[in-house]
mmCIF file with all atom_site columns, C-alpha atoms in Angstrom:
data_model
loop_
_atom_site.group_PDB
_atom_site.id
_atom_site.type_symbol
_atom_site.label_atom_id
_atom_site.label_alt_id
_atom_site.label_comp_id
_atom_site.label_asym_id
_atom_site.label_entity_id
_atom_site.label_seq_id
_atom_site.pdbx_PDB_ins_code
_atom_site.Cartn_x
_atom_site.Cartn_y
_atom_site.Cartn_z
_atom_site.occupancy
_atom_site.B_iso_or_equiv
_atom_site.pdbx_formal_charge
_atom_site.auth_seq_id
_atom_site.auth_comp_id
_atom_site.auth_asym_id
_atom_site.auth_atom_id
_atom_site.pdbx_PDB_model_num
ATOM 1   C CA . MET Z 1 1   ? 6.216  37.088 6.060  1.00 0.00 ? 1   MET Z CA 1
ATOM 2   C CA . LEU Z 1 2   ? 7.280  37.251 9.681  1.00 0.00 ? 2   LEU Z CA 1
ATOM 3   C CA . PHE Z 1 3   ? 6.489  40.918 10.344 1.00 0.00 ? 3   PHE Z CA 1
ATOM 4   C CA . SER Z 1 4   ? 4.024  43.400 8.872  1.00 0.00 ? 4   SER Z CA 1
ATOM 5   C CA . HIS Z 1 5   ? 5.037  45.818 6.127  1.00 0.00 ? 5   HIS Z CA 1
ATOM 6   C CA . ASP Z 1 6   ? 5.203  48.709 8.622  1.00 0.00 ? 6   ASP Z CA 1
ATOM 7   C CA . THR Z 1 7   ? 7.370  46.749 11.036 1.00 0.00 ? 7   THR Z CA 1
ATOM 8   C CA . GLU Z 1 8   ? 9.765  45.716 8.276  1.00 0.00 ? 8   GLU Z CA 1
ATOM 9   C CA . HIS Z 1 9   ? 9.865  49.310 7.016  1.00 0.00 ? 9   HIS Z CA 1
ATOM 10  C CA . ALA Z 1 10  ? 10.657 50.606 10.520 1.00 0.00 ? 10  ALA Z CA 1
ATOM 11  C CA . LEU Z 1 11  ? 13.360 47.951 10.968 1.00 0.00 ? 11  LEU Z CA 1
ATOM 12  C CA . GLY Z 1 12  ? 14.900 49.044 7.663  1.00 0.00 ? 12  GLY Z CA 1
ATOM 13  C CA . THR Z 1 13  ? 14.811 52.630 8.875  1.00 0.00 ? 13  THR Z CA 1
ATOM 14  C CA . VAL Z 1 14  ? 16.612 51.656 12.098 1.00 0.00 ? 14  VAL Z CA 1
ATOM 15  C CA . VAL Z 1 15  ? 19.295 49.884 10.074 1.00 0.00 ? 15  VAL Z CA 1
ATOM 16  C CA . ASP Z 1 16  ? 19.697 52.875 7.744  1.00 0.00 ? 16  ASP Z CA 1
ATOM 17  C CA . LEU Z 1 17  ? 19.902 55.237 10.714 1.00 0.00 ? 17  LEU Z CA 1
ATOM 18  C CA . VAL Z 1 18  ? 22.493 53.195 12.608 1.00 0.00 ? 18  VAL Z CA 1
ATOM 19  C CA . ASN Z 1 19  ? 24.560 52.716 9.450  1.00 0.00 ? 19  ASN Z CA 1
ATOM 20  C CA . THR Z 1 20  ? 24.953 56.497 9.088  1.00 0.00 ? 20  THR Z CA 1
ATOM 21  C CA . GLY Z 1 21  ? 27.013 56.665 12.286 1.00 0.00 ? 21  GLY Z CA 1
ATOM 22  C CA . PRO Z 1 22  ? 30.757 57.267 12.387 1.00 0.00 ? 22  PRO Z CA 1
ATOM 23  C CA . SER Z 1 23  ? 31.399 54.106 14.418 1.00 0.00 ? 23  SER Z CA 1
ATOM 24  C CA . VAL Z 1 24  ? 29.803 52.107 11.593 1.00 0.00 ? 24  VAL Z CA 1
ATOM 25  C CA . ALA Z 1 25  ? 30.456 54.113 8.432  1.00 0.00 ? 25  ALA Z CA 1
ATOM 26  C CA . GLY Z 1 26  ? 33.846 55.557 9.394  1.00 0.00 ? 26  GLY Z CA 1
ATOM 27  C CA . GLU Z 1 27  ? 32.428 59.079 9.190  1.00 0.00 ? 27  GLU Z CA 1
ATOM 28  C CA . ASP Z 1 28  ? 29.142 60.681 10.120 1.00 0.00 ? 28  ASP Z CA 1
ATOM 29  C CA . HIS Z 1 29  ? 26.707 60.471 7.229  1.00 0.00 ? 29  HIS Z CA 1
ATOM 30  C CA . LEU Z 1 30  ? 24.180 62.715 9.015  1.00 0.00 ? 30  LEU Z CA 1
ATOM 31  C CA . PRO Z 1 31  ? 26.338 65.784 9.602  1.00 0.00 ? 31  PRO Z CA 1
ATOM 32  C CA . ASP Z 1 32  ? 23.682 68.414 8.889  1.00 0.00 ? 32  ASP Z CA 1
ATOM 33  C CA . LEU Z 1 33  ? 20.019 69.143 8.266  1.00 0.00 ? 33  LEU Z CA 1
ATOM 34  C CA . THR Z 1 34  ? 20.329 68.555 4.521  1.00 0.00 ? 34  THR Z CA 1
ATOM 35  C CA . THR Z 1 35  ? 21.519 64.972 4.997  1.00 0.00 ? 35  THR Z CA 1
ATOM 36  C CA . LEU Z 1 36  ? 18.916 64.439 7.707  1.00 0.00 ? 36  LEU Z CA 1
ATOM 37  C CA . GLN Z 1 37  ? 16.185 65.549 5.283  1.00 0.00 ? 37  GLN Z CA 1
ATOM 38  C CA . GLU Z 1 38  ? 17.639 63.184 2.656  1.00 0.00 ? 38  GLU Z CA 1
ATOM 39  C CA . PHE Z 1 39  ? 17.459 60.370 5.225  1.00 0.00 ? 39  PHE Z CA 1
ATOM 40  C CA . VAL Z 1 40  ? 13.797 61.213 5.946  1.00 0.00 ? 40  VAL Z CA 1
ATOM 41  C CA . ASP Z 1 41  ? 12.976 61.315 2.226  1.00 0.00 ? 41  ASP Z CA 1
ATOM 42  C CA . HIS Z 1 42  ? 14.878 58.119 1.408  1.00 0.00 ? 42  HIS Z CA 1
ATOM 43  C CA . ASN Z 1 43  ? 13.175 56.196 4.229  1.00 0.00 ? 43  ASN Z CA 1
ATOM 44  C CA . GLU Z 1 44  ? 9.774  57.706 3.451  1.00 0.00 ? 44  GLU Z CA 1
ATOM 45  C CA . VAL Z 1 45  ? 9.247  58.817 7.038  1.00 0.00 ? 45  VAL Z CA 1
ATOM 46  C CA . SER Z 1 46  ? 5.735  60.242 6.983  1.00 0.00 ? 46  SER Z CA 1
ATOM 47  C CA . ASP Z 1 47  ? 4.273  63.245 8.806  1.00 0.00 ? 47  ASP Z CA 1
ATOM 48  C CA . VAL Z 1 48  ? 7.584  64.917 9.628  1.00 0.00 ? 48  VAL Z CA 1
ATOM 49  C CA . CYS Z 1 49  ? 7.572  68.570 10.665 1.00 0.00 ? 49  CYS Z CA 1
ATOM 50  C CA . ASP Z 1 50  ? 10.162 71.021 9.345  1.00 0.00 ? 50  ASP Z CA 1
ATOM 51  C CA . LEU Z 1 51  ? 13.539 69.886 10.649 1.00 0.00 ? 51  LEU Z CA 1
ATOM 52  C CA . ASP Z 1 52  ? 15.766 72.048 12.807 1.00 0.00 ? 52  ASP Z CA 1
ATOM 53  C CA . ALA Z 1 53  ? 19.029 71.682 14.741 1.00 0.00 ? 53  ALA Z CA 1
ATOM 54  C CA . THR Z 1 54  ? 17.284 70.097 17.743 1.00 0.00 ? 54  THR Z CA 1
ATOM 55  C CA . ASP Z 1 55  ? 15.925 67.369 15.422 1.00 0.00 ? 55  ASP Z CA 1
ATOM 56  C CA . LEU Z 1 56  ? 19.433 66.610 14.226 1.00 0.00 ? 56  LEU Z CA 1
ATOM 57  C CA . GLU Z 1 57  ? 20.875 66.460 17.755 1.00 0.00 ? 57  GLU Z CA 1
ATOM 58  C CA . ALA Z 1 58  ? 18.053 64.282 19.084 1.00 0.00 ? 58  ALA Z CA 1
ATOM 59  C CA . THR Z 1 59  ? 18.202 61.936 16.089 1.00 0.00 ? 59  THR Z CA 1
ATOM 60  C CA . LEU Z 1 60  ? 21.952 61.464 16.489 1.00 0.00 ? 60  LEU Z CA 1
ATOM 61  C CA . ARG Z 1 61  ? 21.485 60.584 20.181 1.00 0.00 ? 61  ARG Z CA 1
ATOM 62  C CA . LEU Z 1 62  ? 18.739 58.127 19.233 1.00 0.00 ? 62  LEU Z CA 1
ATOM 63  C CA . ARG Z 1 63  ? 20.980 56.616 16.553 1.00 0.00 ? 63  ARG Z CA 1
ATOM 64  C CA . ASP Z 1 64  ? 23.565 55.766 19.207 1.00 0.00 ? 64  ASP Z CA 1
ATOM 65  C CA . ARG Z 1 65  ? 20.916 54.183 21.413 1.00 0.00 ? 65  ARG Z CA 1
ATOM 66  C CA . PHE Z 1 66  ? 19.633 52.045 18.544 1.00 0.00 ? 66  PHE Z CA 1
ATOM 67  C CA . HIS Z 1 67  ? 23.207 51.030 17.694 1.00 0.00 ? 67  HIS Z CA 1
ATOM 68  C CA . GLU Z 1 68  ? 23.614 49.583 21.197 1.00 0.00 ? 68  GLU Z CA 1
ATOM 69  C CA . LEU Z 1 69  ? 20.806 47.115 20.437 1.00 0.00 ? 69  LEU Z CA 1
ATOM 70  C CA . PHE Z 1 70  ? 22.839 45.515 17.657 1.00 0.00 ? 70  PHE Z CA 1
ATOM 71  C CA . GLN Z 1 71  ? 25.953 45.148 19.799 1.00 0.00 ? 71  GLN Z CA 1
ATOM 72  C CA . ALA Z 1 72  ? 24.614 42.396 22.079 1.00 0.00 ? 72  ALA Z CA 1
ATOM 73  C CA . PRO Z 1 73  ? 21.344 41.003 20.717 1.00 0.00 ? 73  PRO Z CA 1
ATOM 74  C CA . GLU Z 1 74  ? 21.779 37.865 22.825 1.00 0.00 ? 74  GLU Z CA 1
ATOM 75  C CA . ASP Z 1 75  ? 21.277 40.039 25.936 1.00 0.00 ? 75  ASP Z CA 1
ATOM 76  C CA . THR Z 1 76  ? 17.489 39.888 25.919 1.00 0.00 ? 76  THR Z CA 1
ATOM 77  C CA . GLU Z 1 77  ? 17.087 41.556 29.325 1.00 0.00 ? 77  GLU Z CA 1
ATOM 78  C CA . GLY Z 1 78  ? 19.343 44.457 28.340 1.00 0.00 ? 78  GLY Z CA 1
ATOM 79  C CA . THR Z 1 79  ? 17.619 44.810 24.983 1.00 0.00 ? 79  THR Z CA 1
ATOM 80  C CA . VAL Z 1 80  ? 14.198 44.867 26.644 1.00 0.00 ? 80  VAL Z CA 1
ATOM 81  C CA . ARG Z 1 81  ? 15.365 47.608 29.035 1.00 0.00 ? 81  ARG Z CA 1
ATOM 82  C CA . ARG Z 1 82  ? 16.797 49.672 26.181 1.00 0.00 ? 82  ARG Z CA 1
ATOM 83  C CA . VAL Z 1 83  ? 13.748 49.278 23.927 1.00 0.00 ? 83  VAL Z CA 1
ATOM 84  C CA . ASN Z 1 84  ? 11.360 50.068 26.783 1.00 0.00 ? 84  ASN Z CA 1
ATOM 85  C CA . ALA Z 1 85  ? 13.377 53.178 27.642 1.00 0.00 ? 85  ALA Z CA 1
ATOM 86  C CA . ILE Z 1 86  ? 13.386 54.394 24.031 1.00 0.00 ? 86  ILE Z CA 1
ATOM 87  C CA . VAL Z 1 87  ? 9.656  53.848 23.543 1.00 0.00 ? 87  VAL Z CA 1
ATOM 88  C CA . GLY Z 1 88  ? 8.814  55.074 27.054 1.00 0.00 ? 88  GLY Z CA 1
ATOM 89  C CA . GLU Z 1 89  ? 10.448 58.444 26.430 1.00 0.00 ? 89  GLU Z CA 1
ATOM 90  C CA . ALA Z 1 90  ? 8.537  59.043 23.180 1.00 0.00 ? 90  ALA Z CA 1
ATOM 91  C CA . ARG Z 1 91  ? 5.081  60.552 22.998 1.00 0.00 ? 91  ARG Z CA 1
ATOM 92  C CA . THR Z 1 92  ? 3.011  57.789 21.498 1.00 0.00 ? 92  THR Z CA 1
ATOM 93  C CA . SER Z 1 93  ? -0.496 57.932 20.225 1.00 0.00 ? 93  SER Z CA 1
ATOM 94  C CA . PRO Z 1 94  ? -1.404 54.804 18.276 1.00 0.00 ? 94  PRO Z CA 1
ATOM 95  C CA . HIS Z 1 95  ? -3.743 55.660 15.420 1.00 0.00 ? 95  HIS Z CA 1
ATOM 96  C CA . LEU Z 1 96  ? -4.965 54.041 12.217 1.00 0.00 ? 96  LEU Z CA 1
ATOM 97  C CA . THR Z 1 97  ? -4.028 55.562 8.884  1.00 0.00 ? 97  THR Z CA 1
ATOM 98  C CA . ASP Z 1 98  ? -4.161 54.588 5.211  1.00 0.00 ? 98  ASP Z CA 1
ATOM 99  C CA . HIS Z 1 99  ? -1.744 57.058 3.632  1.00 0.00 ? 99  HIS Z CA 1
ATOM 100 C CA . ASP Z 1 100 ? 0.433  56.681 0.534  1.00 0.00 ? 100 ASP Z CA 1
ATOM 101 C CA . GLY Z 1 101 ? -1.591 53.878 -1.010 1.00 0.00 ? 101 GLY Z CA 1
ATOM 102 C CA . TYR Z 1 102 ? -1.178 51.458 1.882  1.00 0.00 ? 102 TYR Z CA 1
ATOM 103 C CA . ASP Z 1 103 ? -4.194 49.806 3.447  1.00 0.00 ? 103 ASP Z CA 1
ATOM 104 C CA . TRP Z 1 104 ? -5.123 50.551 7.055  1.00 0.00 ? 104 TRP Z CA 1
ATOM 105 C CA . HIS Z 1 105 ? -2.176 50.282 9.410  1.00 0.00 ? 105 HIS Z CA 1
ATOM 106 C CA . VAL Z 1 106 ? -1.176 51.606 12.819 1.00 0.00 ? 106 VAL Z CA 1
ATOM 107 C CA . HIS Z 1 107 ? 1.228  54.457 13.447 1.00 0.00 ? 107 HIS Z CA 1
ATOM 108 C CA . PHE Z 1 108 ? 2.548  54.805 16.968 1.00 0.00 ? 108 PHE Z CA 1
ATOM 109 C CA . PHE Z 1 109 ? 4.006  58.310 16.966 1.00 0.00 ? 109 PHE Z CA 1
ATOM 110 C CA . ALA Z 1 110 ? 1.899  61.183 18.230 1.00 0.00 ? 110 ALA Z CA 1
ATOM 111 C CA . PRO Z 1 111 ? 0.758  63.556 15.468 1.00 0.00 ? 111 PRO Z CA 1
ATOM 112 C CA . GLY Z 1 112 ? 3.062  66.567 15.373 1.00 0.00 ? 112 GLY Z CA 1
ATOM 113 C CA . SER Z 1 113 ? 5.974  64.634 16.902 1.00 0.00 ? 113 SER Z CA 1
ATOM 114 C CA . ARG Z 1 114 ? 9.485  65.781 16.189 1.00 0.00 ? 114 ARG Z CA 1
ATOM 115 C CA . LEU Z 1 115 ? 11.584 63.405 14.076 1.00 0.00 ? 115 LEU Z CA 1
ATOM 116 C CA . ALA Z 1 116 ? 13.487 61.661 16.887 1.00 0.00 ? 116 ALA Z CA 1
ATOM 117 C CA . GLU Z 1 117 ? 10.288 61.054 18.829 1.00 0.00 ? 117 GLU Z CA 1
ATOM 118 C CA . HIS Z 1 118 ? 8.645  59.730 15.676 1.00 0.00 ? 118 HIS Z CA 1
ATOM 119 C CA . LEU Z 1 119 ? 11.579 57.351 15.047 1.00 0.00 ? 119 LEU Z CA 1
ATOM 120 C CA . ALA Z 1 120 ? 11.709 56.308 18.698 1.00 0.00 ? 120 ALA Z CA 1
ATOM 121 C CA . ALA Z 1 121 ? 8.039  55.361 18.659 1.00 0.00 ? 121 ALA Z CA 1
ATOM 122 C CA . GLU Z 1 122 ? 7.849  53.664 15.254 1.00 0.00 ? 122 GLU Z CA 1
ATOM 123 C CA . CYS Z 1 123 ? 11.254 51.993 15.243 1.00 0.00 ? 123 CYS Z CA 1
ATOM 124 C CA . GLY Z 1 124 ? 11.164 51.232 18.959 1.00 0.00 ? 124 GLY Z CA 1
ATOM 125 C CA . ILE Z 1 125 ? 7.818  49.447 18.586 1.00 0.00 ? 125 ILE Z CA 1
ATOM 126 C CA . ALA Z 1 126 ? 9.189  47.498 15.591 1.00 0.00 ? 126 ALA Z CA 1
ATOM 127 C CA . LEU Z 1 127 ? 12.134 46.382 17.723 1.00 0.00 ? 127 LEU Z CA 1
ATOM 128 C CA . ALA Z 1 128 ? 9.701  45.480 20.509 1.00 0.00 ? 128 ALA Z CA 1
ATOM 129 C CA . TYR Z 1 129 ? 7.909  43.196 18.023 1.00 0.00 ? 129 TYR Z CA 1
ATOM 130 C CA . VAL Z 1 130 ? 11.244 41.532 17.242 1.00 0.00 ? 130 VAL Z CA 1
ATOM 131 C CA . VAL Z 1 131 ? 11.846 40.920 20.953 1.00 0.00 ? 131 VAL Z CA 1
ATOM 132 C CA . ALA Z 1 132 ? 8.275  39.696 21.552 1.00 0.00 ? 132 ALA Z CA 1
ATOM 133 C CA . ALA Z 1 133 ? 8.567  37.265 18.635 1.00 0.00 ? 133 ALA Z CA 1
ATOM 134 C CA . GLY Z 1 134 ? 11.759 35.811 20.122 1.00 0.00 ? 134 GLY Z CA 1
ATOM 135 C CA . GLU Z 1 135 ? 13.673 36.903 17.014 1.00 0.00 ? 135 GLU Z CA 1
ATOM 136 C CA . LEU Z 1 136 ? 16.528 38.963 18.477 1.00 0.00 ? 136 LEU Z CA 1
ATOM 137 C CA . ASP Z 1 137 ? 19.043 36.793 16.636 1.00 0.00 ? 137 ASP Z CA 1
ATOM 138 C CA . ARG Z 1 138 ? 17.862 38.578 13.478 1.00 0.00 ? 138 ARG Z CA 1
ATOM 139 C CA . LEU Z 1 139 ? 19.647 41.763 14.646 1.00 0.00 ? 139 LEU Z CA 1
ATOM 140 C CA . ARG Z 1 140 ? 23.180 41.410 13.335 1.00 0.00 ? 140 ARG Z CA 1
ATOM 141 C CA . VAL Z 1 141 ? 26.431 43.080 12.474 1.00 0.00 ? 141 VAL Z CA 1
ATOM 142 C CA . CYS Z 1 142 ? 27.820 42.304 9.013  1.00 0.00 ? 142 CYS Z CA 1
ATOM 143 C CA . GLU Z 1 143 ? 30.186 39.308 9.118  1.00 0.00 ? 143 GLU Z CA 1
ATOM 144 C CA . ALA Z 1 144 ? 32.649 40.779 6.609  1.00 0.00 ? 144 ALA Z CA 1
ATOM 145 C CA . PRO Z 1 145 ? 35.862 41.346 8.595  1.00 0.00 ? 145 PRO Z CA 1
ATOM 146 C CA . ASP Z 1 146 ? 36.268 44.966 7.492  1.00 0.00 ? 146 ASP Z CA 1
ATOM 147 C CA . CYS Z 1 147 ? 32.607 45.990 7.876  1.00 0.00 ? 147 CYS Z CA 1
ATOM 148 C CA . SER Z 1 148 ? 30.670 47.013 10.968 1.00 0.00 ? 148 SER Z CA 1
ATOM 149 C CA . ARG Z 1 149 ? 27.353 47.898 9.325  1.00 0.00 ? 149 ARG Z CA 1
ATOM 150 C CA . VAL Z 1 150 ? 24.250 46.451 10.946 1.00 0.00 ? 150 VAL Z CA 1
ATOM 151 C CA . LEU Z 1 151 ? 21.377 44.521 9.394  1.00 0.00 ? 151 LEU Z CA 1
ATOM 152 C CA . VAL Z 1 152 ? 18.117 42.845 10.270 1.00 0.00 ? 152 VAL Z CA 1
ATOM 153 C CA . ASP Z 1 153 ? 17.968 39.377 8.750  1.00 0.00 ? 153 ASP Z CA 1
ATOM 154 C CA . LEU Z 1 154 ? 14.402 39.022 7.510  1.00 0.00 ? 154 LEU Z CA 1
ATOM 155 C CA . SER Z 1 155 ? 15.170 35.976 5.385  1.00 0.00 ? 155 SER Z CA 1
ATOM 156 C CA . ARG Z 1 156 ? 12.994 32.953 6.006  1.00 0.00 ? 156 ARG Z CA 1
ATOM 157 C CA . ASN Z 1 157 ? 15.898 30.667 6.889  1.00 0.00 ? 157 ASN Z CA 1
ATOM 158 C CA . ARG Z 1 158 ? 17.945 33.261 8.787  1.00 0.00 ? 158 ARG Z CA 1
ATOM 159 C CA . CYS Z 1 159 ? 20.947 32.902 6.523  1.00 0.00 ? 159 CYS Z CA 1
ATOM 160 C CA . ARG Z 1 160 ? 21.794 36.540 5.810  1.00 0.00 ? 160 ARG Z CA 1
ATOM 161 C CA . ARG Z 1 161 ? 25.340 37.239 6.947  1.00 0.00 ? 161 ARG Z CA 1
ATOM 162 C CA . TYR Z 1 162 ? 26.332 40.426 5.121  1.00 0.00 ? 162 TYR Z CA 1
ATOM 163 C CA . CYS Z 1 163 ? 24.925 43.943 5.051  1.00 0.00 ? 163 CYS Z CA 1
ATOM 164 C CA . ASP Z 1 164 ? 24.797 43.899 1.258  1.00 0.00 ? 164 ASP Z CA 1
ATOM 165 C CA . SER Z 1 165 ? 25.128 40.873 -0.990 1.00 0.00 ? 165 SER Z CA 1
ATOM 166 C CA . ARG Z 1 166 ? 26.519 42.990 -3.835 1.00 0.00 ? 166 ARG Z CA 1
ATOM 167 C CA . THR Z 1 167 ? 29.402 44.439 -1.836 1.00 0.00 ? 167 THR Z CA 1
ATOM 168 C CA . CYS Z 1 168 ? 30.375 42.593 1.336  1.00 0.00 ? 168 CYS Z CA 1
ATOM 169 C CA . GLY Z 1 169 ? 28.704 39.325 0.366  1.00 0.00 ? 169 GLY Z CA 1
ATOM 170 C CA . ASN Z 1 170 ? 30.207 39.251 -3.114 1.00 0.00 ? 170 ASN Z CA 1
ATOM 171 C CA . ARG Z 1 171 ? 33.643 40.273 -1.820 1.00 0.00 ? 171 ARG Z CA 1
ATOM 172 C CA . MET Z 1 172 ? 33.612 37.508 0.810  1.00 0.00 ? 172 MET Z CA 1
ATOM 173 C CA . HIS Z 1 173 ? 32.368 34.874 -1.656 1.00 0.00 ? 173 HIS Z CA 1
ATOM 174 C CA . VAL Z 1 174 ? 35.103 35.820 -4.160 1.00 0.00 ? 174 VAL Z CA 1
ATOM 175 C CA . ALA Z 1 175 ? 37.738 35.655 -1.400 1.00 0.00 ? 175 ALA Z CA 1
ATOM 176 C CA . ALA Z 1 176 ? 36.482 32.208 -0.323 1.00 0.00 ? 176 ALA Z CA 1
ATOM 177 C CA . TYR Z 1 177 ? 36.501 31.013 -3.945 1.00 0.00 ? 177 TYR Z CA 1
ATOM 178 C CA . ARG Z 1 178 ? 40.069 32.234 -4.473 1.00 0.00 ? 178 ARG Z CA 1
ATOM 179 C CA . ALA Z 1 179 ? 41.177 30.581 -1.240 1.00 0.00 ? 179 ALA Z CA 1
ATOM 180 C CA . ARG Z 1 180 ? 39.664 27.275 -2.415 1.00 0.00 ? 180 ARG Z CA 1
ATOM 181 C CA . GLN Z 1 181 ? 41.413 27.665 -5.774 1.00 0.00 ? 181 GLN Z CA 1
ATOM 182 C CA . ARG Z 1 182 ? 44.781 28.286 -4.080 1.00 0.00 ? 182 ARG Z CA 1
ATOM 183 C CA . GLU Z 1 183 ? 44.195 25.307 -1.800 1.00 0.00 ? 183 GLU Z CA 1
ATOM 184 C CA . SER Z 1 184 ? 43.335 22.957 -4.653 1.00 0.00 ? 184 SER Z CA 1
ATOM 185 C CA . ALA Z 1 185 ? 46.326 24.214 -6.721 1.00 0.00 ? 185 ALA Z CA 1
ATOM 186 C CA . ALA Z 1 186 ? 48.629 23.533 -3.775 1.00 0.00 ? 186 ALA Z CA 1
ATOM 187 C CA . ARG Z 1 187 ? 47.566 19.867 -3.620 1.00 0.00 ? 187 ARG Z CA 1
#
């Protein structure tokens, strides 16, 4: 395991957040407070206050900022500036907790933080760990030609190319197989 459970969870949350955006999904999958609450529940974001319209607006702005990090992961200096800005603007208050059956771990968001601040702290710190580990090449955009979803490749050998092996990965493997079949039939 390269990163801790919390870091991997936060990285998954970043990916899920970015992949809700219209520039990735074709339409906005966080159009209202109901879908935002579903996102919070699905990603098991802990200690979230009641959501309101300002939470939605701030989270959508943060989503765009996180998306920028996946656009040019080879730009370490730019990524460092962006991550530092995101984390620097969030109220952070590192504290130990052992909620939901997990052993002691550190949360970085300040208690009582609004959702976007919570995500900026937790997900921003997770991305900072990726940078500090020299693992920015793990931040990727799906290689399927008709997909722009993002992913974090946490595989040991860094071989993950598609956002989902059951959809994009399977589709691309089937297309490659059919191309090989056509090529061998043409010989």
